[in-house]
Coordinates of C-alpha atoms in Angstrom, one line a residue:
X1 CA -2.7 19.8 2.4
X2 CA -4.0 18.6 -1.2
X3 CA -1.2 21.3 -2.5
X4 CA 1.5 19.4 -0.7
X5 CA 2.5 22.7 1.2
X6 CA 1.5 22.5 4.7
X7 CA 1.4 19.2 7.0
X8 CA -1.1 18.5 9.8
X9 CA 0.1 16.6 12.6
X10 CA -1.7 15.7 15.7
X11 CA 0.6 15.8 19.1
X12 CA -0.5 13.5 21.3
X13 CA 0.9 15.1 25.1
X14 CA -0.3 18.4 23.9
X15 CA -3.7 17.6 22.4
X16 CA -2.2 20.0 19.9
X17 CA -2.7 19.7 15.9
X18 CA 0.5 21.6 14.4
X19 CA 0.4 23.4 10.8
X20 CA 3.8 22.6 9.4
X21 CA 5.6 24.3 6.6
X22 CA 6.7 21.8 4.2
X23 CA 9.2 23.6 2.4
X24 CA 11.2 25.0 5.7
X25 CA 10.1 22.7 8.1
X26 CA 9.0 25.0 10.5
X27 CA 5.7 24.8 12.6
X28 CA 3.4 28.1 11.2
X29 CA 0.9 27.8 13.8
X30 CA -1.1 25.0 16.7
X31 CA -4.3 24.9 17.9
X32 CA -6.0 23.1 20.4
X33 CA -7.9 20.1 19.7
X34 CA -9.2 17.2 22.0
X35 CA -7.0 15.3 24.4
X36 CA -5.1 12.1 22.8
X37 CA -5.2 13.4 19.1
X38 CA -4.5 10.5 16.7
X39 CA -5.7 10.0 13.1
X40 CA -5.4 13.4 11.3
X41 CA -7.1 13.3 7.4
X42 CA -7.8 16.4 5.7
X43 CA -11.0 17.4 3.6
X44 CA -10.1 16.8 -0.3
X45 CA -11.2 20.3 -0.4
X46 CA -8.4 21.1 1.6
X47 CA -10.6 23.9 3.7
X48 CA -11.3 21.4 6.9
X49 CA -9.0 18.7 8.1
X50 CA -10.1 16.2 10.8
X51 CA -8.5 15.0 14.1
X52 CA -10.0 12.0 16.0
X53 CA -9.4 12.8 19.5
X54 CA -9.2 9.2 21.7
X55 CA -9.2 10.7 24.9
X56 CA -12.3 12.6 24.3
X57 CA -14.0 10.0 21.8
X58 CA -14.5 13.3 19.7
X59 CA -13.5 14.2 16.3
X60 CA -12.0 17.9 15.7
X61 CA -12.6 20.0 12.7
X62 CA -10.4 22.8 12.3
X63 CA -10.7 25.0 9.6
X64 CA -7.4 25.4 7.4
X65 CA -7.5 29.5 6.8
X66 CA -8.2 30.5 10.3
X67 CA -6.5 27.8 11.9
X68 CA -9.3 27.1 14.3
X69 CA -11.4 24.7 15.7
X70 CA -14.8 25.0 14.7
X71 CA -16.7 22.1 15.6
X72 CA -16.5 18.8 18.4
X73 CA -18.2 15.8 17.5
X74 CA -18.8 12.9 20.1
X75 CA -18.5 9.6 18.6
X76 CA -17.6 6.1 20.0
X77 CA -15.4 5.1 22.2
X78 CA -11.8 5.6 21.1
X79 CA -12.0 6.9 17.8
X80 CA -8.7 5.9 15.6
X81 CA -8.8 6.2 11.8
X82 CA -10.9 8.7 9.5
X83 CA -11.6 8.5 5.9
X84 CA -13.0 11.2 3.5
X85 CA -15.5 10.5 0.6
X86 CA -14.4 11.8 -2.8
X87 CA -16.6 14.6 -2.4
X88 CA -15.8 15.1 0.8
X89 CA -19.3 15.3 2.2
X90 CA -18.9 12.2 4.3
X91 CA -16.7 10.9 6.9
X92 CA -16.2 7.3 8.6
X93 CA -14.6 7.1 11.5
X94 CA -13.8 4.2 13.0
X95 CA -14.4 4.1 17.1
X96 CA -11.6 0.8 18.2
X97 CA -13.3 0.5 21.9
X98 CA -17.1 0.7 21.1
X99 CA -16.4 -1.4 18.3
X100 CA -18.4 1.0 15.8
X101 CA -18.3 3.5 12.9
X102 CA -19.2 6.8 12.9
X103 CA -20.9 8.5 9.6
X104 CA -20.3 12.0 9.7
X105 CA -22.3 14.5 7.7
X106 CA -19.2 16.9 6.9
X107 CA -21.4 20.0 5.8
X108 CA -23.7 19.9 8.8
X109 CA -21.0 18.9 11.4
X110 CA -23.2 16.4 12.9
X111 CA -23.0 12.4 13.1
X112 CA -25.6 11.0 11.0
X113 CA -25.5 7.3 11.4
X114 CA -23.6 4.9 13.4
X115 CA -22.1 1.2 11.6
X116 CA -22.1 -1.5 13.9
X117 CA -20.4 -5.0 12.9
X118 CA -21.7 -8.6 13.9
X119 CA -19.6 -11.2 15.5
X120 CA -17.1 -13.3 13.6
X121 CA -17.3 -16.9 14.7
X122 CA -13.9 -18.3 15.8
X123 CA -11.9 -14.7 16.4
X124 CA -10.6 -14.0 20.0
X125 CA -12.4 -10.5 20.7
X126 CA -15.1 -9.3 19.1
X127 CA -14.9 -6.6 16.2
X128 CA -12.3 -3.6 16.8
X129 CA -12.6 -0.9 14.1
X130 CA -9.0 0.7 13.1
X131 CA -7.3 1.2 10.0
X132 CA -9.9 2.5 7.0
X133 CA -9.8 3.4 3.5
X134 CA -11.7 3.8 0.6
X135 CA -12.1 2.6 -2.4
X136 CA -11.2 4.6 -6.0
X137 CA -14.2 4.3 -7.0
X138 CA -15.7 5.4 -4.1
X139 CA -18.4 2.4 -3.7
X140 CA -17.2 0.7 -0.8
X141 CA -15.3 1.5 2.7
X142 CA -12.6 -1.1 4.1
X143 CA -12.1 -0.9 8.2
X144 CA -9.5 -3.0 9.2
X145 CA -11.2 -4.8 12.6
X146 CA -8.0 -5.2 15.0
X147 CA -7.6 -8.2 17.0
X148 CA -10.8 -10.0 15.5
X149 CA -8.1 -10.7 12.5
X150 CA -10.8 -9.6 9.9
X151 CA -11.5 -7.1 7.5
X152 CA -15.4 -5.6 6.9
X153 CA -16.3 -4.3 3.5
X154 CA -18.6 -1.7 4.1
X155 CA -21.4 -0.4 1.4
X156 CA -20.7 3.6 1.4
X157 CA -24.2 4.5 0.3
X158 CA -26.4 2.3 2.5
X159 CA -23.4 1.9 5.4
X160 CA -24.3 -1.9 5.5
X161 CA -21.3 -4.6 6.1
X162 CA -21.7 -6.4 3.1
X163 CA -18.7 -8.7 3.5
X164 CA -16.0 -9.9 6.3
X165 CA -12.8 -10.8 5.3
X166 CA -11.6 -13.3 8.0
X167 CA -8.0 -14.4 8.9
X168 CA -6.2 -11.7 8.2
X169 CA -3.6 -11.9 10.8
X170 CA -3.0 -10.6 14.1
X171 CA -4.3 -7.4 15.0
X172 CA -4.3 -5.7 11.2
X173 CA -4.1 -2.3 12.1
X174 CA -3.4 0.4 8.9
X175 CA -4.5 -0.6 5.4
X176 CA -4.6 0.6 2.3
X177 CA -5.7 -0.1 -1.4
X178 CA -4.4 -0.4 -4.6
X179 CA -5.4 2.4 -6.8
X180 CA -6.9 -0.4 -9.0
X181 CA -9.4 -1.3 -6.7
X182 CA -8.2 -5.0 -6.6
X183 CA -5.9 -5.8 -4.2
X184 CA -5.9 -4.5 -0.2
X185 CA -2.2 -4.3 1.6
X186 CA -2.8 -4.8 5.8
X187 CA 0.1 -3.8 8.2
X188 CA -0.2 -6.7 11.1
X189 CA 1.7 -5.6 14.0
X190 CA 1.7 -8.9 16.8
X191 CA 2.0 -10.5 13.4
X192 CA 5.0 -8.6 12.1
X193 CA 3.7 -8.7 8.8
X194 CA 1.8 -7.5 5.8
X195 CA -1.1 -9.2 4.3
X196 CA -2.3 -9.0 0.7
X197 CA -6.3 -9.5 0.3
X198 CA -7.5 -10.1 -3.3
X199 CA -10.7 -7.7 -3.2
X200 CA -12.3 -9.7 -6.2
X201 CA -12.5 -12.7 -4.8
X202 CA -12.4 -11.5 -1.1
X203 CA -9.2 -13.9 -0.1
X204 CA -6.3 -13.5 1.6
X205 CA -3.7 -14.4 -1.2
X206 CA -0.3 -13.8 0.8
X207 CA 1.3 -12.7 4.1
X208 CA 4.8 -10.6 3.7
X209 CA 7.2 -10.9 7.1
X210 CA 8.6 -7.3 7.7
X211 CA 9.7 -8.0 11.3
X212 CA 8.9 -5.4 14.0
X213 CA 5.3 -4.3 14.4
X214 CA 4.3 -2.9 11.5
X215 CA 1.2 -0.5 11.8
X216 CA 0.8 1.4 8.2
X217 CA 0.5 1.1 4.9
X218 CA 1.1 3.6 2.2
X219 CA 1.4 3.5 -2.1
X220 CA 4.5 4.9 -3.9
X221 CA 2.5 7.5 -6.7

């Protein structure tokens, strides 16, 4: 929760979202969500948070005071990450197995538009949306595109692909982005490593071995 006090987490066997207390570690309340419930991103209002379900190719929004579900939204196939304009109005949603994005119109509860991404000549599947974030200033969304070893660099106004970052290494799954806007850090797990992408320039600038599979990224404040 924006005040640091409660933790969402999605429980995958249970199709459960659990509130946890921070501070004692104790789970407050769970409600029931879709079946297969991964990527869990709350509102920067704090009042909704959001819980793509894969099983049901849904997103769940449960309201924070009630602790209820109030509203199912089909999507694609599969749906993995989520990511919140600064206003919170929108929502992207990245859908791994239709190989799309969903735009979700957060006040209305409805999906709005769909993003779709255009083959990348030379990569060994076709585009598979995952990891996303935003940028600080808001203009542009990042969707890390699986085992097409790209990046896309989404427009978030007009939800057009403006750029593909190609090469990226195997499978780049979660991503994140400097709070400068300049640099983007990709965990790629067949890769067992991290790439650094120059966002200025749009290059791949270095490749960090971490061993294992690495899957996320997340900045120190």
């Amino acid at each position: 929760s924006p005040d640091g006090s409660t933790l969402y987490a999605s429980n995958e066997e249970t199709a459960e979202l659990s509130f946890v207390d921070v501070q004692t570690g104790e789970v407050k309340s769970r409600v029931k969500v879709g079946e297969e419930p991964e990527g869990v991103t709350v509102r920067p209002d704090g009042r909704e948070v959001y819980v793509t379900c894969e099983g049901e190719n849904e997103v769940v929004a449960v309201d924070t005071a009630s602790g209820k579900a109030i509203a199912h939204l089909k999507v694609g196939a599969r749906p993995r990450g989520l990511v919140f304009t600064a206003n919170g109005r929108t929502a992207f949603v990245t859908n791994e197995n239709e190989g799309t994005v969903s735009v979700i119109d957060t006040v209305r509860h409805r999906v709005v538009s769909t993003i779709t991404f255009p083959a990348i000549e030379g990569a060994p599947t076709a585009p598979r949306p995952m990891g996303i974030a935003l940028a600080p200033d808001g203009a542009r969304v990042y969707i890390s595109l699986g085992r097409a070893k790209a990046i896309a660099v989404v427009d978030a106004a007009t939800y057009k692909v403006v750029q593909t970052i190609r090469d990226i290494g195997d499978r780049p799954w979660g991503i994140a982005v400097s709070d400068d806007g300049r640099s983007l850090y990709s965990a790629n797990g067949p890769s067992a490593d991290v790439a650094i992408v120059d966002l200025v320039s749009g290059t791949l600038t270095r490749r960090i071995s971490t061993g294992g599979s690495p899957w996320g990224v997340v900045f120190a404040k």
